[in-house]
PDB file of C-alpha atoms in Angstrom:
ATOM      1  CA  UNK A  26      -0.202  -0.178   0.014  1.00 42.00           C
ATOM      2  CA  UNK A  27       1.471   3.271  -1.044  1.00 49.00           C
ATOM      3  CA  UNK A  28       2.346   5.747   1.636  1.00 54.00           C
ATOM      4  CA  UNK A  29       2.893   8.570  -0.376  1.00 64.00           C
ATOM      5  CA  UNK A  30       1.457  11.906   0.992  1.00 76.00           C
ATOM      6  CA  UNK A  31       1.223  15.519   0.168  1.00 80.00           C
ATOM      7  CA  UNK A  32       3.044  18.014   2.632  1.00 84.00           C
ATOM      8  CA  UNK A  33       0.156  20.789   3.730  1.00 87.00           C
ATOM      9  CA  UNK A  34       2.882  23.547   3.427  1.00 89.00           C
ATOM     10  CA  UNK A  35       2.940  23.166  -0.365  1.00 89.00           C
ATOM     11  CA  UNK A  36      -0.828  23.951  -0.724  1.00 93.00           C
ATOM     12  CA  UNK A  37      -1.311  27.589  -1.806  1.00 96.00           C
ATOM     13  CA  UNK A  38      -3.988  28.903   0.600  1.00 92.00           C
ATOM     14  CA  UNK A  39      -6.807  31.050  -0.712  1.00 93.00           C
ATOM     15  CA  UNK A  40      -5.141  34.306   0.168  1.00 94.00           C
ATOM     16  CA  UNK A  41      -2.213  33.468  -1.256  1.00 96.00           C
ATOM     17  CA  UNK A  42      -3.655  32.527  -4.448  1.00 97.00           C
ATOM     18  CA  UNK A  43      -5.754  35.619  -4.280  1.00 96.00           C
ATOM     19  CA  UNK A  44      -2.525  37.860  -3.463  1.00 97.00           C
ATOM     20  CA  UNK A  45      -0.826  36.433  -6.313  1.00 98.00           C
ATOM     21  CA  UNK A  46      -3.549  36.807  -8.902  1.00 97.00           C
ATOM     22  CA  UNK A  47      -4.084  40.257  -7.623  1.00 97.00           C
ATOM     23  CA  UNK A  48      -0.398  41.440  -8.297  1.00 98.00           C
ATOM     24  CA  UNK A  49      -0.153  39.507 -11.708  1.00 97.00           C
ATOM     25  CA  UNK A  50      -3.368  41.125 -12.876  1.00 96.00           C
ATOM     26  CA  UNK A  51      -2.033  44.659 -11.971  1.00 97.00           C
ATOM     27  CA  UNK A  52       1.336  44.013 -13.715  1.00 97.00           C
ATOM     28  CA  UNK A  53      -0.218  42.493 -16.642  1.00 96.00           C
ATOM     29  CA  UNK A  54      -1.893  45.969 -17.562  1.00 94.00           C
ATOM     30  CA  UNK A  55       1.547  47.108 -18.592  1.00 94.00           C
ATOM     31  CA  UNK A  56       3.609  43.893 -19.140  1.00 96.00           C
ATOM     32  CA  UNK A  57       2.930  41.004 -21.923  1.00 96.00           C
ATOM     33  CA  UNK A  58       5.437  38.690 -19.778  1.00 96.00           C
ATOM     34  CA  UNK A  59       3.502  39.510 -16.515  1.00 97.00           C
ATOM     35  CA  UNK A  60       0.148  38.817 -18.436  1.00 97.00           C
ATOM     36  CA  UNK A  61       1.564  35.586 -19.513  1.00 98.00           C
ATOM     37  CA  UNK A  62       3.155  34.685 -16.236  1.00 98.00           C
ATOM     38  CA  UNK A  63      -0.484  34.781 -14.992  1.00 98.00           C
ATOM     39  CA  UNK A  64      -1.814  32.526 -17.545  1.00 98.00           C
ATOM     40  CA  UNK A  65       1.080  30.141 -16.624  1.00 98.00           C
ATOM     41  CA  UNK A  66      -0.061  30.395 -12.849  1.00 98.00           C
ATOM     42  CA  UNK A  67      -3.526  29.777 -13.941  1.00 98.00           C
ATOM     43  CA  UNK A  68      -2.727  26.486 -15.902  1.00 98.00           C
ATOM     44  CA  UNK A  69      -0.746  25.301 -12.952  1.00 98.00           C
ATOM     45  CA  UNK A  70      -3.063  26.445  -9.900  1.00 97.00           C
ATOM     46  CA  UNK A  71      -6.063  26.611 -11.354  1.00 97.00           C
ATOM     47  CA  UNK A  72      -6.244  23.716 -13.987  1.00 97.00           C
ATOM     48  CA  UNK A  73      -3.388  21.431 -12.412  1.00 97.00           C
ATOM     49  CA  UNK A  74      -1.481  20.976 -15.327  1.00 98.00           C
ATOM     50  CA  UNK A  75       2.154  20.010 -15.021  1.00 97.00           C
ATOM     51  CA  UNK A  76       5.064  21.920 -16.280  1.00 98.00           C
ATOM     52  CA  UNK A  77       5.586  19.699 -19.330  1.00 97.00           C
ATOM     53  CA  UNK A  78       1.659  19.718 -20.212  1.00 98.00           C
ATOM     54  CA  UNK A  79       2.132  23.642 -20.023  1.00 98.00           C
ATOM     55  CA  UNK A  80       4.986  23.287 -22.170  1.00 98.00           C
ATOM     56  CA  UNK A  81       3.349  21.223 -24.782  1.00 98.00           C
ATOM     57  CA  UNK A  82       0.026  22.704 -24.758  1.00 98.00           C
ATOM     58  CA  UNK A  83      -1.085  24.185 -28.103  1.00 98.00           C
ATOM     59  CA  UNK A  84      -3.953  26.619 -29.121  1.00 98.00           C
ATOM     60  CA  UNK A  85      -6.015  24.005 -30.456  1.00 98.00           C
ATOM     61  CA  UNK A  86      -5.801  22.271 -27.044  1.00 98.00           C
ATOM     62  CA  UNK A  87      -7.379  25.127 -24.980  1.00 98.00           C
ATOM     63  CA  UNK A  88     -11.037  24.495 -26.300  1.00 97.00           C
ATOM     64  CA  UNK A  89     -13.298  27.844 -25.385  1.00 96.00           C
ATOM     65  CA  UNK A  90     -15.350  28.408 -28.371  1.00 90.00           C
ATOM     66  CA  UNK A  91     -18.120  25.820 -27.000  1.00 89.00           C
ATOM     67  CA  UNK A  92     -20.698  25.424 -24.218  1.00 88.00           C
ATOM     68  CA  UNK A  93     -18.432  23.398 -22.400  1.00 93.00           C
ATOM     69  CA  UNK A  94     -15.069  24.795 -22.441  1.00 96.00           C
ATOM     70  CA  UNK A  95     -12.162  22.665 -21.619  1.00 97.00           C
ATOM     71  CA  UNK A  96      -8.419  21.997 -21.868  1.00 98.00           C
ATOM     72  CA  UNK A  97      -7.327  18.801 -23.954  1.00 98.00           C
ATOM     73  CA  UNK A  98      -4.186  16.983 -22.594  1.00 98.00           C
ATOM     74  CA  UNK A  99      -2.825  15.062 -25.652  1.00 98.00           C
ATOM     75  CA  UNK A 100      -1.160  11.862 -25.146  1.00 96.00           C
ATOM     76  CA  UNK A 101       1.795  13.193 -26.159  1.00 96.00           C
ATOM     77  CA  UNK A 102       2.125  15.714 -23.706  1.00 96.00           C
ATOM     78  CA  UNK A 103       0.276  13.659 -20.573  1.00 95.00           C
ATOM     79  CA  UNK A 104       2.230  11.736 -17.869  1.00 92.00           C
ATOM     80  CA  UNK A 105       2.584   8.546 -18.880  1.00 91.00           C
ATOM     81  CA  UNK A 106       0.847   9.193 -22.498  1.00 93.00           C
ATOM     82  CA  UNK A 107      -2.539   9.416 -20.600  1.00 94.00           C
ATOM     83  CA  UNK A 108      -4.932  11.881 -22.264  1.00 96.00           C
ATOM     84  CA  UNK A 109      -7.542  13.731 -20.245  1.00 97.00           C
ATOM     85  CA  UNK A 110      -9.746  17.119 -20.311  1.00 97.00           C
ATOM     86  CA  UNK A 111      -9.681  19.638 -17.549  1.00 97.00           C
ATOM     87  CA  UNK A 112     -12.830  21.428 -17.475  1.00 96.00           C
ATOM     88  CA  UNK A 113     -12.966  25.109 -17.787  1.00 96.00           C
ATOM     89  CA  UNK A 114     -16.322  25.463 -16.217  1.00 94.00           C
ATOM     90  CA  UNK A 115     -15.300  25.427 -12.622  1.00 95.00           C
ATOM     91  CA  UNK A 116     -13.773  28.623 -12.447  1.00 95.00           C
ATOM     92  CA  UNK A 117     -15.127  31.628 -14.392  1.00 94.00           C
ATOM     93  CA  UNK A 118     -11.727  33.811 -13.678  1.00 95.00           C
ATOM     94  CA  UNK A 119      -9.547  31.392 -15.088  1.00 97.00           C
ATOM     95  CA  UNK A 120     -11.531  30.717 -18.111  1.00 96.00           C
ATOM     96  CA  UNK A 121     -11.542  34.402 -18.893  1.00 96.00           C
ATOM     97  CA  UNK A 122      -7.782  34.869 -18.730  1.00 97.00           C
ATOM     98  CA  UNK A 123      -7.245  31.981 -20.882  1.00 98.00           C
ATOM     99  CA  UNK A 124     -10.041  33.046 -23.627  1.00 97.00           C
ATOM    100  CA  UNK A 125      -8.162  36.624 -23.524  1.00 97.00           C
ATOM    101  CA  UNK A 126      -4.905  34.909 -24.023  1.00 98.00           C
ATOM    102  CA  UNK A 127      -5.876  32.605 -26.671  1.00 98.00           C
ATOM    103  CA  UNK A 128      -7.240  35.587 -28.587  1.00 98.00           C
ATOM    104  CA  UNK A 129      -4.357  37.445 -28.103  1.00 97.00           C
ATOM    105  CA  UNK A 130      -2.043  34.624 -29.736  1.00 97.00           C
ATOM    106  CA  UNK A 131      -4.391  34.748 -32.607  1.00 98.00           C
ATOM    107  CA  UNK A 132      -3.803  38.458 -32.957  1.00 97.00           C
ATOM    108  CA  UNK A 133      -0.145  37.522 -32.919  1.00 96.00           C
ATOM    109  CA  UNK A 134      -0.589  35.396 -35.929  1.00 96.00           C
ATOM    110  CA  UNK A 135      -0.726  31.984 -34.114  1.00 97.00           C
ATOM    111  CA  UNK A 136      -2.555  28.723 -35.592  1.00 97.00           C
ATOM    112  CA  UNK A 137      -3.903  26.106 -33.821  1.00 97.00           C
ATOM    113  CA  UNK A 138      -0.393  24.060 -33.501  1.00 97.00           C
ATOM    114  CA  UNK A 139       1.358  27.026 -32.169  1.00 98.00           C
ATOM    115  CA  UNK A 140       2.373  26.903 -28.528  1.00 98.00           C
ATOM    116  CA  UNK A 141      -0.106  28.414 -26.268  1.00 98.00           C
ATOM    117  CA  UNK A 142       2.623  29.600 -23.993  1.00 98.00           C
ATOM    118  CA  UNK A 143       5.821  30.920 -25.838  1.00 97.00           C
ATOM    119  CA  UNK A 144       8.489  33.393 -26.030  1.00 96.00           C
ATOM    120  CA  UNK A 145       7.442  37.027 -26.304  1.00 95.00           C
ATOM    121  CA  UNK A 146      11.117  38.069 -27.047  1.00 93.00           C
ATOM    122  CA  UNK A 147      11.062  40.080 -30.395  1.00 89.00           C
ATOM    123  CA  UNK A 148      13.586  37.680 -32.201  1.00 93.00           C
ATOM    124  CA  UNK A 149      12.020  34.683 -30.694  1.00 94.00           C
ATOM    125  CA  UNK A 150       8.351  35.493 -30.664  1.00 94.00           C
ATOM    126  CA  UNK A 151       6.200  32.172 -31.199  1.00 94.00           C
ATOM    127  CA  UNK A 152       8.972  29.846 -29.659  1.00 96.00           C
ATOM    128  CA  UNK A 153       8.129  27.208 -27.248  1.00 95.00           C
ATOM    129  CA  UNK A 154       9.284  27.613 -23.708  1.00 97.00           C
ATOM    130  CA  UNK A 155      11.007  24.612 -21.757  1.00 97.00           C
ATOM    131  CA  UNK A 156      10.058  23.338 -18.261  1.00 97.00           C
ATOM    132  CA  UNK A 157      13.027  25.380 -16.777  1.00 97.00           C
ATOM    133  CA  UNK A 158      11.667  28.438 -18.110  1.00 97.00           C
ATOM    134  CA  UNK A 159       8.278  27.892 -16.658  1.00 98.00           C
ATOM    135  CA  UNK A 160       9.436  26.842 -13.368  1.00 98.00           C
ATOM    136  CA  UNK A 161      11.358  30.139 -13.013  1.00 98.00           C
ATOM    137  CA  UNK A 162       8.168  32.008 -14.081  1.00 98.00           C
ATOM    138  CA  UNK A 163       5.947  30.275 -11.627  1.00 98.00           C
ATOM    139  CA  UNK A 164       8.593  31.461  -8.956  1.00 98.00           C
ATOM    140  CA  UNK A 165       8.492  35.022 -10.173  1.00 97.00           C
ATOM    141  CA  UNK A 166       4.548  34.980  -9.673  1.00 98.00           C
ATOM    142  CA  UNK A 167       5.152  33.858  -6.161  1.00 98.00           C
ATOM    143  CA  UNK A 168       7.387  36.710  -5.472  1.00 97.00           C
ATOM    144  CA  UNK A 169       4.637  38.863  -3.690  1.00 98.00           C
ATOM    145  CA  UNK A 170       4.267  36.089  -1.264  1.00 98.00           C
ATOM    146  CA  UNK A 171       7.755  36.665   0.386  1.00 97.00           C
ATOM    147  CA  UNK A 172      11.212  35.492  -0.352  1.00 97.00           C
ATOM    148  CA  UNK A 173      10.886  32.707   2.164  1.00 97.00           C
ATOM    149  CA  UNK A 174       7.501  31.534   0.875  1.00 97.00           C
ATOM    150  CA  UNK A 175       8.621  31.955  -2.979  1.00 97.00           C
ATOM    151  CA  UNK A 176      11.930  29.694  -2.055  1.00 96.00           C
ATOM    152  CA  UNK A 177       9.313  26.651  -0.854  1.00 96.00           C
ATOM    153  CA  UNK A 178       6.964  26.887  -3.493  1.00 97.00           C
ATOM    154  CA  UNK A 179       7.378  24.751  -7.382  1.00 97.00           C
ATOM    155  CA  UNK A 180       5.410  25.155 -10.406  1.00 98.00           C
ATOM    156  CA  UNK A 181       4.201  21.441  -9.045  1.00 96.00           C
ATOM    157  CA  UNK A 182       2.751  22.618  -6.117  1.00 96.00           C
ATOM    158  CA  UNK A 183       0.160  24.587  -7.968  1.00 97.00           C
ATOM    159  CA  UNK A 184      -1.014  21.449  -9.292  1.00 96.00           C
ATOM    160  CA  UNK A 185      -1.180  19.985  -5.710  1.00 94.00           C
ATOM    161  CA  UNK A 186      -3.310  23.247  -4.796  1.00 95.00           C
ATOM    162  CA  UNK A 187      -5.533  22.561  -7.761  1.00 96.00           C
ATOM    163  CA  UNK A 188      -6.766  19.339  -6.617  1.00 94.00           C
ATOM    164  CA  UNK A 189      -7.027  20.312  -3.043  1.00 93.00           C
ATOM    165  CA  UNK A 190      -9.083  23.531  -4.079  1.00 92.00           C
ATOM    166  CA  UNK A 191     -11.214  21.434  -6.165  1.00 93.00           C
ATOM    167  CA  UNK A 192     -12.027  18.851  -3.877  1.00 91.00           C
ATOM    168  CA  UNK A 193     -13.018  21.811  -1.039  1.00 88.00           C
ATOM    169  CA  UNK A 194     -14.805  23.677  -3.674  1.00 88.00           C
ATOM    170  CA  UNK A 195     -17.176  20.882  -3.885  1.00 87.00           C
ATOM    171  CA  UNK A 196     -16.206  19.168  -7.188  1.00 91.00           C
ATOM    172  CA  UNK A 197     -16.886  15.331  -6.931  1.00 91.00           C
ATOM    173  CA  UNK A 198     -13.499  13.102  -6.152  1.00 91.00           C
ATOM    174  CA  UNK A 199     -14.351  11.030  -9.501  1.00 93.00           C
ATOM    175  CA  UNK A 200     -14.348  14.691 -11.231  1.00 95.00           C
ATOM    176  CA  UNK A 201     -11.059  15.863  -9.476  1.00 94.00           C
ATOM    177  CA  UNK A 202      -9.369  12.568 -10.483  1.00 94.00           C
ATOM    178  CA  UNK A 203     -10.235  12.950 -14.080  1.00 95.00           C
ATOM    179  CA  UNK A 204      -9.236  16.204 -14.452  1.00 96.00           C
ATOM    180  CA  UNK A 205      -5.847  15.706 -12.515  1.00 94.00           C
ATOM    181  CA  UNK A 206      -5.324  12.380 -14.434  1.00 93.00           C
ATOM    182  CA  UNK A 207      -4.589  10.473 -11.084  1.00 91.00           C
ATOM    183  CA  UNK A 208      -4.376   6.430 -11.688  1.00 88.00           C
ATOM    184  CA  UNK A 209      -6.624   5.818  -8.794  1.00 88.00           C
ATOM    185  CA  UNK A 210      -9.215   7.636  -6.358  1.00 87.00           C
ATOM    186  CA  UNK A 211      -6.988   6.940  -3.252  1.00 86.00           C
ATOM    187  CA  UNK A 212      -4.418   9.502  -4.819  1.00 85.00           C
ATOM    188  CA  UNK A 213      -6.967  12.174  -5.093  1.00 86.00           C
ATOM    189  CA  UNK A 214      -8.454  11.542  -1.675  1.00 86.00           C
ATOM    190  CA  UNK A 215      -5.113  12.444  -0.163  1.00 84.00           C
ATOM    191  CA  UNK A 216      -5.825  16.160  -1.155  1.00 81.00           C
ATOM    192  CA  UNK A 217      -9.308  16.157   0.509  1.00 77.00           C
ATOM    193  CA  UNK A 218      -8.198  18.139   3.901  1.00 69.00           C
ATOM    194  CA  UNK A 219      -5.348  20.327   3.207  1.00 69.00           C
ATOM    195  CA  UNK A 220      -7.056  23.711   2.510  1.00 64.00           C
ATOM    196  CA  UNK A 221      -6.938  25.909   5.805  1.00 54.00           C
ATOM    197  CA  UNK A 222     -10.458  27.238   5.417  1.00 51.00           C
ATOM    198  CA  UNK A 223     -14.279  26.402   5.991  1.00 46.00           C
ATOM    199  CA  UNK A 224     -15.560  29.191   3.841  1.00 45.00           C
ATOM    200  CA  UNK A 225     -17.888  27.921   0.955  1.00 42.00           C
ATOM    201  CA  UNK A 226     -16.271  28.420  -2.574  1.00 38.00           C
ATOM    202  CA  UNK A 227     -18.317  30.170  -5.278  1.00 44.00           C
ATOM    203  CA  UNK A 228     -16.163  30.510  -8.130  1.00 65.00           C
ATOM    204  CA  UNK A 229     -13.298  27.978  -7.453  1.00 69.00           C
ATOM    205  CA  UNK A 230     -10.579  30.138  -7.377  1.00 74.00           C
ATOM    206  CA  UNK A 231     -12.236  33.587  -6.600  1.00 74.00           C
ATOM    207  CA  UNK A 232     -11.991  33.992  -2.845  1.00 60.00           C
ATOM    208  CA  UNK A 233     -13.008  37.266  -2.484  1.00 51.00           C
ATOM    209  CA  UNK A 234     -10.145  39.157  -2.230  1.00 46.00           C
TER     210      UNK A 234
END
C-alpha cells in the first residue's frame, strides 16, 4: 500500500492565490510577460497542469469556443501518455484569462498548432518555452508572497493546490481524479483536507480578495 502524502505547506492557500493573482493582474496591464506569467500560474494552480504539459500545450488544445470549455491534454504531453480533459467551467476567472490569452495569441498570428505559452521576445516570438523557463516564471509569480515562501514553492505545488481546492470547492472526487489524471481515487483523496478554510467557495479560485 502506498504511503505517499502531500505536505500541507506546499498547498497555496486562498489568501495566497488571491494575492498572487491580484499582483499579476496589476502588472499585466503594462507587461506582456506578466500577462503570460498570470496564464502560466492559472494553468498550474487553477487547472492542475504539470510543467511539461504547459510547455506542450498548443492553441488547439484550449477549447473555449463551445458550451463546455476545457483543456485537452493530449497523450503526447500527458504523464504516462495518458490523455485527459480539464474542465474550464469550474472557475470563471480562469476561463476569462485563458480566453483573452488565446485571442491575444491569435492576434499574433498563431495557428492551432502553435504553442499556447511561448517566448514574447521580439527575436524569438512564438518559440515554445521549456520546463525550466516555466518553473522560473512560476517562482516569479510567487515573489509577492515573500522570499521565504517563494523559495518553498514549485510549479508542481500549483497542481497540488488545484486538486485540494477543487475538492474543497465541492467538485466530486471522481471529477477531480479525471481532471488531474490520477491513476486512482486513493491518490486524489489524499488532498481532501489540506485547505485551511471552511468558507464556501463560489467560483473555485475567486476567494473574494
